[in-house]
XYZ file of C-alpha atoms in Angstrom:
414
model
C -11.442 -20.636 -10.596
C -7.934 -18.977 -11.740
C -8.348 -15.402 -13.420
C -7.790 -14.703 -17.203
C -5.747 -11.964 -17.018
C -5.925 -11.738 -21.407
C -9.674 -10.997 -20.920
C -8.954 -8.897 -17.898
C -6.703 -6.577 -19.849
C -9.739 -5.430 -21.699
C -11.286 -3.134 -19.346
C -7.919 -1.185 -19.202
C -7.705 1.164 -21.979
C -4.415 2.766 -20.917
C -2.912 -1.516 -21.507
C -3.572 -1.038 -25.342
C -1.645 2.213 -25.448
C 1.297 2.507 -27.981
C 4.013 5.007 -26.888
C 5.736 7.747 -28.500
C 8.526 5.544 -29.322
C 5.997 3.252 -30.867
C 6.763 0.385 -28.365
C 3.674 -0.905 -26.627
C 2.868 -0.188 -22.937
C 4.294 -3.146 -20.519
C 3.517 -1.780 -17.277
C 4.939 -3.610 -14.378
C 4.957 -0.571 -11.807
C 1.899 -1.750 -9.712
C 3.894 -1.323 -6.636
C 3.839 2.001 -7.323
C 0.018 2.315 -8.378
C -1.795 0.448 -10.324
C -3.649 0.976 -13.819
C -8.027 1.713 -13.555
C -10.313 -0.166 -15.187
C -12.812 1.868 -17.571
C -15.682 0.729 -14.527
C -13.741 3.133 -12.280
C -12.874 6.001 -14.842
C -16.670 5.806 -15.693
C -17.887 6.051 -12.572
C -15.277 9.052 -11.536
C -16.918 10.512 -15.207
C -20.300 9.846 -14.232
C -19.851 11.858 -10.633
C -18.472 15.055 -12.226
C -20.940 14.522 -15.301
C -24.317 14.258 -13.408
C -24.215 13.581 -9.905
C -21.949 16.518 -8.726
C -22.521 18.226 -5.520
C -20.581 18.487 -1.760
C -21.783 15.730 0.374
C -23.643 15.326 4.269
C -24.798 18.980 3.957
C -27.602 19.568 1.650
C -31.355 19.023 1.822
C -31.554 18.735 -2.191
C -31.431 15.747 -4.480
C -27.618 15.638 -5.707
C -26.142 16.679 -2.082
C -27.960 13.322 -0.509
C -27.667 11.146 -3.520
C -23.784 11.850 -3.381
C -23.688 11.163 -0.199
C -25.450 7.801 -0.614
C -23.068 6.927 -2.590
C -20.130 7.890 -0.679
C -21.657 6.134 2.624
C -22.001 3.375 0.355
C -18.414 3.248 -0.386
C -17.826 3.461 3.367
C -19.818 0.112 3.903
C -18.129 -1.429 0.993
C -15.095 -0.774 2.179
C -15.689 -2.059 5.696
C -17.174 -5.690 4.544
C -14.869 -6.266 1.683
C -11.881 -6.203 4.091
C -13.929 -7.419 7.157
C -13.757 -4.523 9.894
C -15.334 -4.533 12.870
C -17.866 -1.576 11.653
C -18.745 0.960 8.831
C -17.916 3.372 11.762
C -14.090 2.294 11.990
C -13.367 3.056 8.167
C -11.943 6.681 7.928
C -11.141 7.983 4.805
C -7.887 9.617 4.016
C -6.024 10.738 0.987
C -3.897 7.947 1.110
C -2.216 5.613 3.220
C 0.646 8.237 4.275
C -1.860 10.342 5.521
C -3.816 7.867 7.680
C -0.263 6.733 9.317
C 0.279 10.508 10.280
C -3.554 10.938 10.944
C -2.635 8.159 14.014
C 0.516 9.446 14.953
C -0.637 13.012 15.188
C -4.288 12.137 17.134
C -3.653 8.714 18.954
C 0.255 9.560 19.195
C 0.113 12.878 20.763
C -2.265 11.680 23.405
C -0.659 8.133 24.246
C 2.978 8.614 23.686
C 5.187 10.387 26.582
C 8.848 10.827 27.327
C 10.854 7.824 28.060
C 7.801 5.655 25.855
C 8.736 3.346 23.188
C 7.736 3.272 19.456
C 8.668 -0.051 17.610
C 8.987 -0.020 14.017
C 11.145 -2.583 11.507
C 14.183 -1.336 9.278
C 12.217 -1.842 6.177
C 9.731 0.677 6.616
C 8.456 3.374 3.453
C 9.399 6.517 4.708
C 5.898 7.230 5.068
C 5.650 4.330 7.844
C 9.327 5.735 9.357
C 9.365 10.049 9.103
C 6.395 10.464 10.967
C 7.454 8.707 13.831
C 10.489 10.119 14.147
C 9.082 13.426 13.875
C 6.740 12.034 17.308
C 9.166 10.674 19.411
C 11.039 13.513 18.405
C 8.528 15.826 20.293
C 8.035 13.416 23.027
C 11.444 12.834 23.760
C 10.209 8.937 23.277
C 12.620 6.331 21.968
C 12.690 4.500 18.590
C 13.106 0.750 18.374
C 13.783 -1.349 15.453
C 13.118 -5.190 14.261
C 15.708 -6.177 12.114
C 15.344 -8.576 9.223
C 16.880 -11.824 8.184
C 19.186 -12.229 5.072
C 16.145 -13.187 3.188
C 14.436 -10.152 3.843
C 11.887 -11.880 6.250
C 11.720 -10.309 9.909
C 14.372 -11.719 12.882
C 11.714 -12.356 15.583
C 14.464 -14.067 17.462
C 14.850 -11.388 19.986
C 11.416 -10.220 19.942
C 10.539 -9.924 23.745
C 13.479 -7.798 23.898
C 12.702 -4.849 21.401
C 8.624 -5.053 22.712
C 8.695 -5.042 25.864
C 6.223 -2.894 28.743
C 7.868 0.258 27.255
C 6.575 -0.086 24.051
C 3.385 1.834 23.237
C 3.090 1.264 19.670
C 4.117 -1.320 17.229
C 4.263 0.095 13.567
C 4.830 -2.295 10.840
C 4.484 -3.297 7.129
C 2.420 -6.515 5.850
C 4.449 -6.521 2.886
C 7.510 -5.144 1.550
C 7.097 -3.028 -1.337
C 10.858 -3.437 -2.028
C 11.182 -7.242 -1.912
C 7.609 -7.796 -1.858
C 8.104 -9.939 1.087
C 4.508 -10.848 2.849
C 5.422 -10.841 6.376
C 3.258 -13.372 9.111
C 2.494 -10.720 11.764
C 0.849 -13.444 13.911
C 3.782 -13.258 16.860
C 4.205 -9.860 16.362
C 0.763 -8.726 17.505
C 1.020 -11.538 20.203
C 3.820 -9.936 21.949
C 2.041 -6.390 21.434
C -1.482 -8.040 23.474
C 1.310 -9.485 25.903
C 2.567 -5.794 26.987
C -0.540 -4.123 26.571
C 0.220 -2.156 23.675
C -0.905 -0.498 20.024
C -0.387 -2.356 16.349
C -0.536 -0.136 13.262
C 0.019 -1.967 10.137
C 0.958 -0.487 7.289
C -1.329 -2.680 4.244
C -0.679 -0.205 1.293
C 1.138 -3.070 -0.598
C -0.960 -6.159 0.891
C -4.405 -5.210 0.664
C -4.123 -4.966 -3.208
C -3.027 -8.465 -3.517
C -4.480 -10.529 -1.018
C -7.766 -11.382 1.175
C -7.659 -8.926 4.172
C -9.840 -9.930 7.245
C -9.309 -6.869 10.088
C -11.054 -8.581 12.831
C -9.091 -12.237 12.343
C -5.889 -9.613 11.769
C -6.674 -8.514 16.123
C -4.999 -4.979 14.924
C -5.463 -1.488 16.154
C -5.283 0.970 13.156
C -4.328 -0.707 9.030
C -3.263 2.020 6.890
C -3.519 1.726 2.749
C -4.530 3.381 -0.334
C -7.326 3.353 -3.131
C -5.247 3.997 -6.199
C -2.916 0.714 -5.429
C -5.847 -1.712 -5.996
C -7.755 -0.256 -8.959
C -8.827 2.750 -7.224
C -8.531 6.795 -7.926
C -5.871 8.541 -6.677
C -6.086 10.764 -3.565
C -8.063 8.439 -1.408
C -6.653 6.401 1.719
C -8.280 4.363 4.390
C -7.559 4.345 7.625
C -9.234 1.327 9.595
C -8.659 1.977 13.794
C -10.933 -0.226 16.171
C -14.004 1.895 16.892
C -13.587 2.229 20.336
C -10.001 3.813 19.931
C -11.112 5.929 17.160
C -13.640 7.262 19.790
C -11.126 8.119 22.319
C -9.204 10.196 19.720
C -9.027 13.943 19.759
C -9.678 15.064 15.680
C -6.454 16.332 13.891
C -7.764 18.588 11.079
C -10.481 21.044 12.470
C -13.038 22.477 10.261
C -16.127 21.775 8.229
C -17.990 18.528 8.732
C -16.158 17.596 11.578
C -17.964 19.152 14.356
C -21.226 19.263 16.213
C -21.391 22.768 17.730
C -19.160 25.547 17.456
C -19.136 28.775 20.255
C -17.091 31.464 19.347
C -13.956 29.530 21.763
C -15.412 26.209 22.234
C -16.050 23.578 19.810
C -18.013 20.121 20.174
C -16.900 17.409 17.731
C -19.203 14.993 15.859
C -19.603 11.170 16.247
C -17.024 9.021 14.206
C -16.806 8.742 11.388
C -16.767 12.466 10.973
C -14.805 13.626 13.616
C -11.581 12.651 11.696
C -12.428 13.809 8.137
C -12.527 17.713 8.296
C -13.772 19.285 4.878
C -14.626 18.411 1.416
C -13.106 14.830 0.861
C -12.402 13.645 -2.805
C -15.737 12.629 -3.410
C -15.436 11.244 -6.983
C -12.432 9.393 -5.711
C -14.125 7.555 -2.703
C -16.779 6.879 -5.256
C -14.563 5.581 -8.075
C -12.704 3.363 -5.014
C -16.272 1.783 -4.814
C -16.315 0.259 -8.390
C -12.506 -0.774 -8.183
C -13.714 -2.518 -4.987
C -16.617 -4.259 -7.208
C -14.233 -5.190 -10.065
C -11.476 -6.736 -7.110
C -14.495 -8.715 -5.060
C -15.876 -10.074 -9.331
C -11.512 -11.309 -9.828
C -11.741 -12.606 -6.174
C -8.429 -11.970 -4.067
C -7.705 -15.401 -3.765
C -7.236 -15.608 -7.754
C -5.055 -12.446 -7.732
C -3.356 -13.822 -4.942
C -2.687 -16.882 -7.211
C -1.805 -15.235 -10.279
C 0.657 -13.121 -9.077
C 2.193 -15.694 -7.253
C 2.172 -17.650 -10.810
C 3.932 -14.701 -12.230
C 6.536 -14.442 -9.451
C 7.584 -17.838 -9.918
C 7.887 -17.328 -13.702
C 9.489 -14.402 -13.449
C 12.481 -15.711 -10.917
C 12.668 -18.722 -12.887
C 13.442 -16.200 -15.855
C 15.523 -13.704 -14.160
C 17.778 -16.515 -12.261
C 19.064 -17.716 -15.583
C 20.776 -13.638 -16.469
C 24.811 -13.700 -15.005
C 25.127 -10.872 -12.905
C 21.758 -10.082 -11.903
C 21.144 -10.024 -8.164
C 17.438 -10.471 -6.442
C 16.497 -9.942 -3.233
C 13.769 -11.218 -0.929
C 13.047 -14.555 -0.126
C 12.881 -17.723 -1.980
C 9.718 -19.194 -0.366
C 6.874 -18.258 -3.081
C 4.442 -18.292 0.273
C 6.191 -15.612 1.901
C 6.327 -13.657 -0.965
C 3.896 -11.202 -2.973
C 4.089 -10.046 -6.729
C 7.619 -8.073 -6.442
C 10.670 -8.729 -7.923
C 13.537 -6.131 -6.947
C 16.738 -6.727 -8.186
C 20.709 -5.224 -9.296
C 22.739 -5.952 -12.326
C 26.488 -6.005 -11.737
C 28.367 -2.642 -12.508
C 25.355 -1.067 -13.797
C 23.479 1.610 -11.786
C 19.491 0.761 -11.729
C 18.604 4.408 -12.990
C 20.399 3.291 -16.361
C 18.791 -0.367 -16.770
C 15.067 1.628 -16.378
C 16.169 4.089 -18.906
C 17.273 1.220 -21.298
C 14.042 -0.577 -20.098
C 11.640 2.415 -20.974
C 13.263 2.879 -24.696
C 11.556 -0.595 -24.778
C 7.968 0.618 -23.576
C 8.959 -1.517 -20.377
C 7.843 0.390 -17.178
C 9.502 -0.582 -13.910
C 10.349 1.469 -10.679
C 14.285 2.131 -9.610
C 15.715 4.127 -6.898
C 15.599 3.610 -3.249
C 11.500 3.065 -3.428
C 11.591 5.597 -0.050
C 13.165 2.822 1.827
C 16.850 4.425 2.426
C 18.079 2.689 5.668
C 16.582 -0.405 3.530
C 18.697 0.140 0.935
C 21.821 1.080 3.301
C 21.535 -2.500 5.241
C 21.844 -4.093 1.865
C 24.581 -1.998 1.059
C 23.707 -0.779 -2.271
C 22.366 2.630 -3.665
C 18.747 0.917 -5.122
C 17.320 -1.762 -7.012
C 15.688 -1.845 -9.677
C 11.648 -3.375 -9.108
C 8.926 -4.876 -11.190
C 5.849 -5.520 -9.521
C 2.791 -6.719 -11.124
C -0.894 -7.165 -10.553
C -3.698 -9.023 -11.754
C -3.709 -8.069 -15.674
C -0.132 -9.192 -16.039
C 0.948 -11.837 -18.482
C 4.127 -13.949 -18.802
C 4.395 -12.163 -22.001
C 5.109 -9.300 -19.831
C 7.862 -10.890 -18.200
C 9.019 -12.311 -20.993
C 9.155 -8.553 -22.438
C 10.955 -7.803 -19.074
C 13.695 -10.722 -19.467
C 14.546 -9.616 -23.494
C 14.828 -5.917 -22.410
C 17.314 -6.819 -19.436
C 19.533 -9.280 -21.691
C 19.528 -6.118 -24.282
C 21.148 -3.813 -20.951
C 24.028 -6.456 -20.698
C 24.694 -6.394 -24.371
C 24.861 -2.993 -24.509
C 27.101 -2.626 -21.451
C 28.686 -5.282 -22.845
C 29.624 -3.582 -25.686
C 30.382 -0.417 -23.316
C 33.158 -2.509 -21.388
C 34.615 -3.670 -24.327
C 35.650 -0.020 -25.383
């Protein structure tokens, strides 16, 4: 059963929004975050309205029906992506956090001088900094996995960069440049083979496709609520339970412990030993209805759409002189991005064309610098899109690029 992403578009009030400039909204941004369906604002609403108080600590009514309803999210969470527990879901504020939640617990105890940390060149920042910031400390070294001309990894010297040095291999699922979807399957084979860690970062993947942790064999997947529907300020960090027990906490405070002596502290049994203090409550809670409104869609009917989109959209773009795309060709290997550079004219000017047309896309470097430096160019401009996306959109998308050329066109001429 495909989605119908017309009917879908009703449950976002911000979709129907006219802007100042009296354009209407065409938001194709999603890699950046995606809009909330009026399930989600409700039930953020509904929290603050009526069911307001701090959870796991109070004997009254609103202290232990917020927590049932956080816990609830927790469970949610851990059988719509298939983890090996409720116990193994951590939240986080987002997926940045949980990456430097693992590299500040699990790192500091398991990495040591001389130890290898394996990572790929097209890594956010937020999957790159805080490594570098470890084996900075630990005097540990810094490997890399480069990538193919079509933006897919080179695997073709893999038992060379993993080898019984490497501790950790830290890698994206999908691009959120390219939106290449990356087959991890070798990758995590070679990690078993050497006896080491797999962290994956899923912030762009687990919005748009089925996610099964235990098939996946990883050790900690990283992503974030408000990509897939979801309040902002919430993260999930999955870890295999018995790793997550072996983990000292990072944050110490509230919550998080069992005893406290005036110089000694005991910690608490997972899940609470790695969320210290008052979590965003309403958030998790709001992540719970966006998680509802993903498993009604289905993932496999996102997955679909978007790939229906993609298709359109290169079809459309492919046909524009001068325009440049990158990522690969293969519509399997490839999620609901489009990133791309228009000859002579600097990305940060096409999106401010773009946005006097109510068209909403992401340019810059999208935090992937040495990305952007192996590809030899200063950024790309990137429209992503998600489930409530139509080919108007992209048609939208196409007419406001074809008006950049004409009015560089017109530029040149001068």
């Amino acid at each position: 059963m495909s989605l119908d992403p017309y009917q879908i578009r009703k449950d976002f009030p911000i979709l129907s929004r006219i802007l100042p400039n009296g354009k209407p909204l065409v938001y194709l941004d999603n890699g950046a975050s995606s809009q909330k369906p009026q399930s989600v604002i409700d039930a953020t609403n509904q929290y603050y309205t009526n069911d307001n108080a701090n959870i796991h600590r109070g004997v009254y009514y609103l202290s232990q029906h917020a927590t049932e309803l956080f816990e609830r999210t927790r469970i949610k969470t851990s059988h719509f992506f298939q983890a090996q527990c409720a116990k193994a879901i951590i939240f986080t504020r987002g997926t940045t956090d949980a990456i430097n939640l693992v590299a500040q617990t699990w790192g500091r105890t398991n990495i040591s001088e001389g130890d290898e940390i394996v990572l790929s060149v097209q890594e956010h920042h937020s999957n790159l900094v805080p490594w570098q910031m470890l084996a900075l400390e630990k005097k540990a070294f810094l490997k890399f996995i480069p990538i193919q001309e079509d933006t897919t990894y080179d695997l073709s010297n893999l038992n060379e960069i993993i080898t019984k040095r490497t501790k950790l291999v830290a890698i994206s699922q999908m691009s959120n440049v390219t939106g290449t979807v990356h087959d991890l399957t070798r990758i995590i084979n070679r990690v078993r083979q050497v006896g080491a860690k797999v962290l994956v970062d899923g912030a762009q993947a687990a919005c748009h496709m089925p996610i099964h942790l235990v098939d996946m064999d990883v050790d900690f997947y990283a992503f974030s609520a408000h990509k897939m529907l979801g309040p902002t300020g919430v993260g999930v960090l999955f870890g295999k339970e018995e790793i997550l027990e072996a983990m000292p906490p990072w944050l110490g405070g509230g919550d998080m412990i069992e005893s406290v002596e005036l110089e000694t502290s005991t910690y608490a049994a997972l899940p609470a030993k790695l969320e210290a203090g008052t979590p965003n409550i309403a958030g998790v809670i709001g992540f719970s209805h966006a998680l509802d409104y993903l498993q009604k869609v289905g993932m496999k009917n996102i997955k679909e759409h978007e790939r229906m989109l993609t298709e359109y959209a290169l079809e459309k773009l492919n046909r524009i002189g001068g325009l440049h795309i990158y990522g690969t060709e293969d519509l399997d290997k490839r999620g609901g991005v489009v990133s791309f550079t228009m000859d002579g004219i600097h990305p940060h000017d096409v999106g401010s064309i773009l946005d006097e047309e109510g068209v909403a896309i992401r340019v810059g470097h999208h935090c992937c610098q040495p990305l952007m430096k192996q590809l030899s160019i200063p950024g790309t401009c990137r429209a992503s899109f998600y489930l409530y996306n139509t080919k108007e959109d992209i048609d939208a998308l196409v007419h406001s690029i074809e008006k950049v050329k004409s009015i560089f066109g017109r530029v040149a001429r001068k």
